[in-house]
CSV table of C-alpha atoms in Angstrom, one decimal:
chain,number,residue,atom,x,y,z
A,1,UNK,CA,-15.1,43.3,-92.5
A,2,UNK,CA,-13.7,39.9,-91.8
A,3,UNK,CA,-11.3,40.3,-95.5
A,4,UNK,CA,-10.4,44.0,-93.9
A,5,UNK,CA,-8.9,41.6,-90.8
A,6,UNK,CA,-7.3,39.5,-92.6
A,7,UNK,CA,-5.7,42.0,-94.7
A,8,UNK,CA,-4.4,44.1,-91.3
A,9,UNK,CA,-2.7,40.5,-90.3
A,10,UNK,CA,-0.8,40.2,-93.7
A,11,UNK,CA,-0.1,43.5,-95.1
A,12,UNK,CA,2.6,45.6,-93.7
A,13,UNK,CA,0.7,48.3,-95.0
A,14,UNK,CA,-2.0,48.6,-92.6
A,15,UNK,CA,-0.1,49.2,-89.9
A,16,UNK,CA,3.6,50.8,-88.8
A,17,UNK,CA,6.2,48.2,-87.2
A,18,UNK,CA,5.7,50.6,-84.0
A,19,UNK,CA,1.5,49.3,-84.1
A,20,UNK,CA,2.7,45.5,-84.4
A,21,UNK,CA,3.4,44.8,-80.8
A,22,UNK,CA,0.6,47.1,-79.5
A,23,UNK,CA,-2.0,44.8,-81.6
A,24,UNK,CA,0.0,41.8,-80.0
A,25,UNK,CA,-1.3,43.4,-76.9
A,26,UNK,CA,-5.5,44.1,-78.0
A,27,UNK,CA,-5.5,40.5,-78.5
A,28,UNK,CA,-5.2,40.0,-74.5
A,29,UNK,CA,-8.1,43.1,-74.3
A,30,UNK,CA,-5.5,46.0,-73.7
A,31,UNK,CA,-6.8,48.7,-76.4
A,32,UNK,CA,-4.4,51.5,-77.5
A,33,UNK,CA,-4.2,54.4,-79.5
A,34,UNK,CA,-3.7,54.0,-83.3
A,35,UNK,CA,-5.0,56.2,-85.9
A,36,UNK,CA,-8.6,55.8,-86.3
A,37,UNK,CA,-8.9,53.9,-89.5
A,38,UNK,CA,-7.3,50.9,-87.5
A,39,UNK,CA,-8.9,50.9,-84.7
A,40,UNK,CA,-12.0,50.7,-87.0
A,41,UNK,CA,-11.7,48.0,-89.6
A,42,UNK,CA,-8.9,46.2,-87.9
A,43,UNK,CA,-8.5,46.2,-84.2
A,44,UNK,CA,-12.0,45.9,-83.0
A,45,UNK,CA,-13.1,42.5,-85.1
A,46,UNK,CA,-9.2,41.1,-84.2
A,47,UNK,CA,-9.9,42.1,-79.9
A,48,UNK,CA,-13.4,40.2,-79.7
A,49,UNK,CA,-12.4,36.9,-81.3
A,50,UNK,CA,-9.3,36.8,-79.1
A,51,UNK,CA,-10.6,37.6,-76.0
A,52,UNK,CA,-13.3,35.0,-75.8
A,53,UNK,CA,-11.2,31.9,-75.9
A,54,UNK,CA,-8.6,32.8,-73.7
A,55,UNK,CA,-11.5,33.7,-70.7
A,56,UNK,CA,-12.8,30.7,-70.6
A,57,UNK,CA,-9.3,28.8,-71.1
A,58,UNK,CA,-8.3,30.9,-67.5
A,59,UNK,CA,-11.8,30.6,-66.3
A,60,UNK,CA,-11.9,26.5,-65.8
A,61,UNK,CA,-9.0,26.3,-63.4
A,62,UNK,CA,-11.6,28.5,-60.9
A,63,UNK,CA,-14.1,25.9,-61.1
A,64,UNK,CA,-12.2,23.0,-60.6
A,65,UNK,CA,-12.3,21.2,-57.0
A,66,UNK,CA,-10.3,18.3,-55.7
A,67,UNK,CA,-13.0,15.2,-55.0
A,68,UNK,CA,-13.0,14.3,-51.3
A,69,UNK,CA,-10.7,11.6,-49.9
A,70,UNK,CA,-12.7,8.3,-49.5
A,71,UNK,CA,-9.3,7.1,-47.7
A,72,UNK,CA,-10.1,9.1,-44.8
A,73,UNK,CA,-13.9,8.8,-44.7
A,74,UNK,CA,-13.2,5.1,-44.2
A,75,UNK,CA,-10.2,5.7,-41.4
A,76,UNK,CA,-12.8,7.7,-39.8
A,77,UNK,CA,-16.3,5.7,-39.9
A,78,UNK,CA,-13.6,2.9,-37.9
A,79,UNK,CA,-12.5,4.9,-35.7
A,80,UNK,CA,-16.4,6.0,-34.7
A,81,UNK,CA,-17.3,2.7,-34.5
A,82,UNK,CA,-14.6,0.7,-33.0
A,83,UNK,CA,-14.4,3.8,-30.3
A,84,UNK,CA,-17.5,3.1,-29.9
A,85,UNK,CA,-17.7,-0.7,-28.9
A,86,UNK,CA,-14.5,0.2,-26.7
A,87,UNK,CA,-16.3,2.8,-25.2
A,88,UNK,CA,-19.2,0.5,-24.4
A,89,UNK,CA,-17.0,-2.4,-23.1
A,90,UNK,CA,-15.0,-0.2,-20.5
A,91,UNK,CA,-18.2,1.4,-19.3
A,92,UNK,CA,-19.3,-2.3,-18.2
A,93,UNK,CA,-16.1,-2.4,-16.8
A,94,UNK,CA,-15.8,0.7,-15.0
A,95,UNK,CA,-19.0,-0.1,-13.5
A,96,UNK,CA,-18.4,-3.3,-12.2
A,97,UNK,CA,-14.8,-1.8,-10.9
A,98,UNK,CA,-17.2,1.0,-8.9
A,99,UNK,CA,-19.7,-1.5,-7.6
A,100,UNK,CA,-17.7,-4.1,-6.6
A,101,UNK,CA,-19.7,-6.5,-9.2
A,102,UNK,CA,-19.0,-10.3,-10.4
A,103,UNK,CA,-18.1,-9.5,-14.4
A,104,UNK,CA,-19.7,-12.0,-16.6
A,105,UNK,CA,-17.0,-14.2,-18.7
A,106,UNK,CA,-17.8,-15.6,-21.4
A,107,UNK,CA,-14.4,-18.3,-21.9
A,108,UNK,CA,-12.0,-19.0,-18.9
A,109,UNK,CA,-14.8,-19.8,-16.3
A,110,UNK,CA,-14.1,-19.8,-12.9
A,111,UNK,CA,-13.9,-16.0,-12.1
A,112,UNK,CA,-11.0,-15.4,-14.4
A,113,UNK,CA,-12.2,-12.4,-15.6
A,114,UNK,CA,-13.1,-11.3,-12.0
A,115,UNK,CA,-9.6,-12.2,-10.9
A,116,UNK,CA,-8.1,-9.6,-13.1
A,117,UNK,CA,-10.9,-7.2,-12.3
A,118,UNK,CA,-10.0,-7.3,-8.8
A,119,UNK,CA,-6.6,-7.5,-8.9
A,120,UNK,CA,-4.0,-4.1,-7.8
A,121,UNK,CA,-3.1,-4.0,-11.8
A,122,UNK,CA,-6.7,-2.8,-12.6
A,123,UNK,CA,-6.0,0.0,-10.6
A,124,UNK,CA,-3.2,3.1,-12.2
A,125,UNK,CA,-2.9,5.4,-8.9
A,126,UNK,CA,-6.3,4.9,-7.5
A,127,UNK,CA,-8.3,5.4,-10.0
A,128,UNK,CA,-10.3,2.3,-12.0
A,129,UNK,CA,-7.6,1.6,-15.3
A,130,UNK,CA,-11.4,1.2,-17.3
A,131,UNK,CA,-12.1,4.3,-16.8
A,132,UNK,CA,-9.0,5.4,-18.1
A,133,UNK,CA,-10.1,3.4,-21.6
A,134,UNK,CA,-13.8,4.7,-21.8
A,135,UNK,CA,-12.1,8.0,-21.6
A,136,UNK,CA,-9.5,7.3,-24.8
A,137,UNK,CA,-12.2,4.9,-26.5
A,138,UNK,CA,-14.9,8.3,-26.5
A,139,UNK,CA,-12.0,10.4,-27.5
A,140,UNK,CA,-11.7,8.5,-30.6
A,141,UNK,CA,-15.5,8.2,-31.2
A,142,UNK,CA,-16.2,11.8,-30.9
A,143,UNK,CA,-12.8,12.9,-33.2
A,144,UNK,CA,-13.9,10.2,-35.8
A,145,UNK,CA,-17.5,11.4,-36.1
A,146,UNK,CA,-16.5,15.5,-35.6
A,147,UNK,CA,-14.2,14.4,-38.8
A,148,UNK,CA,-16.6,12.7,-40.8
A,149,UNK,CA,-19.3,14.8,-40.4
A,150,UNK,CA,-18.5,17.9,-39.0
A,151,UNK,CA,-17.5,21.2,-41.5
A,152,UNK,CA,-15.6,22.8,-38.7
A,153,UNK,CA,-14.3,21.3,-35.7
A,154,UNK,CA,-14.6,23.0,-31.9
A,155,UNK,CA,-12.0,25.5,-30.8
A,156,UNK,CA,-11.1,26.3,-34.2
A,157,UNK,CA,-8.7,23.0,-34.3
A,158,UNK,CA,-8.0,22.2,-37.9
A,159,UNK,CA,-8.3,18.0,-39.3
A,160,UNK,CA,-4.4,17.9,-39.6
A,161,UNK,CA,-4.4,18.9,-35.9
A,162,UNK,CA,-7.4,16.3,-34.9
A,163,UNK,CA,-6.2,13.9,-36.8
A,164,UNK,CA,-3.0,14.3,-35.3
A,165,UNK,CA,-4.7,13.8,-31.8
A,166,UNK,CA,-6.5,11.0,-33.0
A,167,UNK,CA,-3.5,9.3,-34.0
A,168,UNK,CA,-1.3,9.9,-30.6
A,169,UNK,CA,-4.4,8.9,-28.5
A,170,UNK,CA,-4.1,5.2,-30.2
A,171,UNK,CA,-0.3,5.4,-30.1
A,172,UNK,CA,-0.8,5.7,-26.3
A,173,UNK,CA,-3.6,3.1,-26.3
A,174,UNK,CA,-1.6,0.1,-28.3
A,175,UNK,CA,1.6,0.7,-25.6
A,176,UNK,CA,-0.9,0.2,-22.9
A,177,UNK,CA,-2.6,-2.4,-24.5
A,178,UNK,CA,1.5,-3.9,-25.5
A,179,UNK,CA,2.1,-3.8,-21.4
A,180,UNK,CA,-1.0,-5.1,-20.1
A,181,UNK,CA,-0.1,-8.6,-22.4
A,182,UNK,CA,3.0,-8.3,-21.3
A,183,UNK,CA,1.6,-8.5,-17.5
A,184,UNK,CA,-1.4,-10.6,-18.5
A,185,UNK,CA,0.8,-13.7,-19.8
A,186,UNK,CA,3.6,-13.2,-16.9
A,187,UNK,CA,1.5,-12.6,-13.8
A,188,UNK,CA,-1.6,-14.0,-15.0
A,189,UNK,CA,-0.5,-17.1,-16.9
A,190,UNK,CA,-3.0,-19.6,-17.4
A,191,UNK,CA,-5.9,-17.3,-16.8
A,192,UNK,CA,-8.1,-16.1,-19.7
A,193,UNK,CA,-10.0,-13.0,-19.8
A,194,UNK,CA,-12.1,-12.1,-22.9
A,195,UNK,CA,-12.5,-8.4,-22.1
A,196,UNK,CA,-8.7,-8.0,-22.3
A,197,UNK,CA,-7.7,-9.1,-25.4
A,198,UNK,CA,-11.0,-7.3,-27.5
A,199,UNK,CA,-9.8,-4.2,-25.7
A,200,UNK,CA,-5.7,-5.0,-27.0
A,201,UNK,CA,-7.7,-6.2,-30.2
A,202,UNK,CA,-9.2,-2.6,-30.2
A,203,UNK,CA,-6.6,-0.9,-29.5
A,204,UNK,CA,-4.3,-2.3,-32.2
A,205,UNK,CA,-6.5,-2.0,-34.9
A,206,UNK,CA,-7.2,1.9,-34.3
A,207,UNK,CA,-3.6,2.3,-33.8
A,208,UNK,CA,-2.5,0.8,-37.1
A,209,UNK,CA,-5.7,2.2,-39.2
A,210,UNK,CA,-5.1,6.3,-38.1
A,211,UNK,CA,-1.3,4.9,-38.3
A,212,UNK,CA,-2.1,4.2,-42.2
A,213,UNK,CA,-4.2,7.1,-43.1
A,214,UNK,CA,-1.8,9.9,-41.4
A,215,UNK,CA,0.6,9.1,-44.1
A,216,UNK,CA,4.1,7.6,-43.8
A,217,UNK,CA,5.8,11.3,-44.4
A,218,UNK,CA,4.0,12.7,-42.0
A,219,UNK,CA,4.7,9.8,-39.9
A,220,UNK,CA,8.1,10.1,-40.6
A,221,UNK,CA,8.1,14.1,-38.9
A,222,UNK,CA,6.0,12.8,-35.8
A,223,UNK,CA,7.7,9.4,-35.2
A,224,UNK,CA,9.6,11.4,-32.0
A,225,UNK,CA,6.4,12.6,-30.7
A,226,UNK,CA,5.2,9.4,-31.3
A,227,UNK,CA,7.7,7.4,-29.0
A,228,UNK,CA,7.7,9.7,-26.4
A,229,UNK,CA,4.0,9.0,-26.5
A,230,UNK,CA,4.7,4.9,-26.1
A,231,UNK,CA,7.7,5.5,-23.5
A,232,UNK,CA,5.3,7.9,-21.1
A,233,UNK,CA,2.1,5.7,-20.9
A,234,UNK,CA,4.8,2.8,-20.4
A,235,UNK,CA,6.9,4.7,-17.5
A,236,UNK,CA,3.4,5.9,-15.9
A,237,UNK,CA,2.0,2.1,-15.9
A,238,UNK,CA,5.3,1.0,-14.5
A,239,UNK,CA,5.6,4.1,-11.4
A,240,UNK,CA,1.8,3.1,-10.8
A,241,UNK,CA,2.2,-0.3,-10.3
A,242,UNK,CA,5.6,0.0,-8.3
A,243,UNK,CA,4.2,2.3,-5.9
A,244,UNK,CA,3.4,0.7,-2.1
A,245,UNK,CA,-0.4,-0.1,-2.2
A,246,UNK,CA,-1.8,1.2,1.4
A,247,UNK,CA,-4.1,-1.8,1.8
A,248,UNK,CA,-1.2,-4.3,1.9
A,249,UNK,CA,1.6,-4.5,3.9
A,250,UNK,CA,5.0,-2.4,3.3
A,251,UNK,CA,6.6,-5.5,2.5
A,252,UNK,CA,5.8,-7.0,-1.1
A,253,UNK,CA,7.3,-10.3,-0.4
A,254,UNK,CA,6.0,-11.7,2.2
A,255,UNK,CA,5.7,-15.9,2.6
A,256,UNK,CA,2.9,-17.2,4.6
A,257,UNK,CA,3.0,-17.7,8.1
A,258,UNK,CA,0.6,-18.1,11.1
A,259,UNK,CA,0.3,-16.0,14.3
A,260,UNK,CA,0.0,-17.9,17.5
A,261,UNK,CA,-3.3,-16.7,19.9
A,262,UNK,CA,-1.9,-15.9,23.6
A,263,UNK,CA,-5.1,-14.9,25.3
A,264,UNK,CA,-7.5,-17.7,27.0
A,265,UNK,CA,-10.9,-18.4,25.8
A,266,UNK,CA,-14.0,-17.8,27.9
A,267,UNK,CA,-16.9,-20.1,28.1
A,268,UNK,CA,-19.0,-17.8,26.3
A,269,UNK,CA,-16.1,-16.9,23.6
A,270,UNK,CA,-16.2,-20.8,23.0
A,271,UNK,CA,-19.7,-21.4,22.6
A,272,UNK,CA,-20.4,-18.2,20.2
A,273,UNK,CA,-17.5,-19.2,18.4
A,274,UNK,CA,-18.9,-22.9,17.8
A,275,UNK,CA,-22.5,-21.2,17.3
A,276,UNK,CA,-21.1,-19.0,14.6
A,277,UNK,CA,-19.8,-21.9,13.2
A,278,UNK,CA,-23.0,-24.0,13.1
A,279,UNK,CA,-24.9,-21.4,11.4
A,280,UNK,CA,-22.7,-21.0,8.6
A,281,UNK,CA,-20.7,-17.4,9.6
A,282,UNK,CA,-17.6,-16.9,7.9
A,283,UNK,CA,-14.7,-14.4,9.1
A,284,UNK,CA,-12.2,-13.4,6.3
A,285,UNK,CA,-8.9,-11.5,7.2
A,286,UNK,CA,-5.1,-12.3,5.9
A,287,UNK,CA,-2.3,-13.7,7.7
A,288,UNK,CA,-0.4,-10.0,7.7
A,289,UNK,CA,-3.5,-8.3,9.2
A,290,UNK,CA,-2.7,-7.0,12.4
A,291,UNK,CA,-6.8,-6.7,12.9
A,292,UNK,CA,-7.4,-10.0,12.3
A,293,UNK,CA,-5.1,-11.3,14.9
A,294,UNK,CA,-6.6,-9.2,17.2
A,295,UNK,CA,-10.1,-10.0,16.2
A,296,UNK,CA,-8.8,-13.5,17.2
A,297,UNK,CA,-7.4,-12.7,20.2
A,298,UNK,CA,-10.8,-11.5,21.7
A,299,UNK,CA,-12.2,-14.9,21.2
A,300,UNK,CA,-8.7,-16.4,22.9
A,301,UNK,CA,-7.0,-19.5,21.8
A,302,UNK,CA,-9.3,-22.3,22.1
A,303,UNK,CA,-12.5,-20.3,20.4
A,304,UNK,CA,-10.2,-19.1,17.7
A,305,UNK,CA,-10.1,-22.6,16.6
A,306,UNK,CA,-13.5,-23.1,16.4
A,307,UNK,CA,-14.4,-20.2,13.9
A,308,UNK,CA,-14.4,-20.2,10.4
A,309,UNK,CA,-12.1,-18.2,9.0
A,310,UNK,CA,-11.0,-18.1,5.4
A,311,UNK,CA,-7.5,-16.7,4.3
A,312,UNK,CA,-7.4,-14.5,1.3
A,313,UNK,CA,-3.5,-15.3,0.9
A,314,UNK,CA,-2.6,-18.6,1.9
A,315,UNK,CA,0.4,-18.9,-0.5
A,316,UNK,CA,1.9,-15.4,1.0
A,317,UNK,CA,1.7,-12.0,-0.5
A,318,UNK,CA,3.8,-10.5,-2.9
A,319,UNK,CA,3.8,-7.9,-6.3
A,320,UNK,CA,0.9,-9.3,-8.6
A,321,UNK,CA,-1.1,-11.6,-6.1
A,322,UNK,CA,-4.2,-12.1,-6.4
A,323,UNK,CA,-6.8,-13.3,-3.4
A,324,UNK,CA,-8.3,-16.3,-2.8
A,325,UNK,CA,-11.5,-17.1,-5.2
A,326,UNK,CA,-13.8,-17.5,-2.2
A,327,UNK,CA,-12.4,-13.6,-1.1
A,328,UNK,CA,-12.9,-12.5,-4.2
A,329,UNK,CA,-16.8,-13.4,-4.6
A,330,UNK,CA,-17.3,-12.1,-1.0
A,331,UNK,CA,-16.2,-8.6,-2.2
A,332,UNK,CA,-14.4,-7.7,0.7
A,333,UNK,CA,-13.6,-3.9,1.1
A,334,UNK,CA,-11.2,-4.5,3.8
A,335,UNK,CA,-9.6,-7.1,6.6
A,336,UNK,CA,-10.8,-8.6,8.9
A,337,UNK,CA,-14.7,-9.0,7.6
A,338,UNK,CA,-18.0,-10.9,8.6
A,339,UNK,CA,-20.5,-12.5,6.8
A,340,UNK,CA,-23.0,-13.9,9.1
A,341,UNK,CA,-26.7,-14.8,7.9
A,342,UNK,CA,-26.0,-13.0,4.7
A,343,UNK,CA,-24.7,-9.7,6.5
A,344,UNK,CA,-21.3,-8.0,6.2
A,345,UNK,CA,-19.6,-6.6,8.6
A,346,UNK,CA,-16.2,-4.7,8.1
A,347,UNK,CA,-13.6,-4.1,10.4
A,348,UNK,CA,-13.1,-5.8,14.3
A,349,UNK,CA,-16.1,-6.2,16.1
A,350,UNK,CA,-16.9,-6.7,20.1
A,351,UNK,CA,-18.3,-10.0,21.0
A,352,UNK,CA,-21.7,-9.4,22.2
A,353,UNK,CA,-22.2,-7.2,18.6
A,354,UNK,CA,-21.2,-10.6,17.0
A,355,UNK,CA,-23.6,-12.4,18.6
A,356,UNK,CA,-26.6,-10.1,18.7
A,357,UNK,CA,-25.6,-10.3,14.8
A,358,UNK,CA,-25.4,-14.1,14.7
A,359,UNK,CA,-28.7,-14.4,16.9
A,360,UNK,CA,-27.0,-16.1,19.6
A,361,UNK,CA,-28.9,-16.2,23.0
A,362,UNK,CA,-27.5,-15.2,26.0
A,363,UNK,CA,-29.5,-15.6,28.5
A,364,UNK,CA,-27.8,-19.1,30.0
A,365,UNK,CA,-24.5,-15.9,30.2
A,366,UNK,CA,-23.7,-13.9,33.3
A,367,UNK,CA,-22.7,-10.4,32.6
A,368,UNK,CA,-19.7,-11.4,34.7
A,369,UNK,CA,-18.9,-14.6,32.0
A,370,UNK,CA,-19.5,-12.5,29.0
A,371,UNK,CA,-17.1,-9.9,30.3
């Protein structure tokens, strides 16, 4: 049979020139009619060996599969665990913005990292600026472990689209980052705080690692979007800390000066004055607090000497000021405030409520005297 083959592929005489192609075309399993002979001793034995190679040679593309990019698998176990340490640093931070709390610094000493804390530039239109960086630290977290792990991703959002999310939300987080050193070393020269540059540190190194793994011709199409990213978190921090801050006064320059107390002292202003001095009681108010004159103006010029008051601003108040250290560790919520026998008291308060407060007795007082 196999001679009988060979024979059909030689011999023109086994076959009519018409028959030629059509055999061409049994080769690729496409039978046709020939006279039976032929298809007998010739075609068959000629169709099964050339079928067989040419199935598995278009067979092996099918089960071919790209391997999975290591690259990425990196880019994204970073950004899970970087997010992740920013998320837990700003969530200290946002709590001790909430509660008023002393943050603990590890270099600078001296309240430095409180000073920041406390002062208007941790604070973009009310609302704590950590919280605005646990927010963008958990976004990252969350996108680099969906990525990583995850065989679909919510909402039916593909990994080009995530990771083009993940990469603006770092964009937007290095431009902050770039401003707040920018502030840091010009309003805050001299003053360390640890918690600020690991959140730049952060913030940088996310930017640049998604910045890497995104590609530079993707890059290249999304460098617009990109900038406009930068320029908007850069305009928003500038509107946010131009903006009048309610709890100081209109003027944003203003240079210290003292107000002089008109009103005379009584005998029993004078002595709960020098009795809230003795035990210790502190009043704390600021030279353009219109309360805290009149707080002193119900003790009357010669008592007013005797208290203890502390001013939060005794070099003036302008754009970027911080208070005094000794405000800052009282954690005052407003002007003018208490703190007698380790009570606070906000706001003005009446004589008598000061010294029911203070323990003073007033039995040696007249109600006529006291009033």
């Amino acid at each position: 049979m196999a001679t009988l083959a060979l024979l059909s592929l030689t011999s023109p005489s086994l076959s009519s020139p018409r028959s030629l192609p059509r055999s061409n075309h049994t080769r690729f399993g496409v039978l046709t009619t020939t006279s039976g002979w032929a298809r007998r001793t010739v075609r068959l034995p000629v169709l099964c060996s050339a079928s067989e190679p040419n199935q598995n040679a278009e067979s092996e593309p099918e089960t071919t599969s790209s391997p999975p990019s290591s690259s990425s698998d990196l880019t994204y176990k970073l950004c899970a665990g970087l997010g992740g340490i920013g998320f837990l640093e700003t969530t200290y931070l946002t709590f001790l913005k909430l509660t008023n709390s002393d943050a603990f610094c590890p270099t600078g000493g001296g309240g430095s990292c409180g000073d920041i804390l406390n002062s208007e530039y941790a604070v973009v239109f009310g609302v704590p600026l950590p919280l605005f960086g646990m927010l963008a630290y958990g976004l990252v977290a969350t996108l680099g472990v969906q990525l990583l792990t995850a065989k679909s991703l919510p909402f039916g959002i593909g990994k080009s689209d995530a990771s083009l999310v993940l990469l603006g939300t770092t964009t937007s987080m290095a431009a902050a980052s770039a401003c707040f050193l920018y502030i840091l070393s010009t309003q805050f020269s001299g003053t360390s705080c640890s918690y600020c540059l690991l959140s730049a540190v952060l913030s940088f190194s996310l930017f640049f690692i998604t910045l890497k793994d995104f590609g530079f011709e993707k890059v290249q199409k999304e460098a617009g979007l990109l900038v406009c990213i930068a320029v908007l978190v850069a305009v928003t921090l500038n509107r946010s800390y131009s903006a009048p801050v309610s709890s100081s006064p209109s003027d944003v320059d203003l240079p210290y000066f003292t107000t002089e107390i008109t009103t005379p002292s009584s005998p029993f202003a004078i002595s709960l004055a020098k009795h809230l001095n003795a035990i210790g009681a502190k009043m704390y108010g600021a030279f353009w607090c219109s309360h805290c004159v009149e707080q002193k103006q119900m003790f009357g010029h010669e008592a007013a000497k005797e208290l203890n008051y502390v001013e939060c601003f005794p070099g003036g108040f302008r754009k970027g000021t911080i208070m005094a250290k000794a405000c800052i560790d009282a954690k005052l919520e407003g002007f003018p405030t208490w703190v007698i026998n380790g009570q606070v008291l906000s706001g003005e308060k009446d004589l008598l409520e000061l010294a029911e407060a203070s323990g003073f007795e007033l039995n040696e007082f007249s109600q006529t005297l006291i009033e």
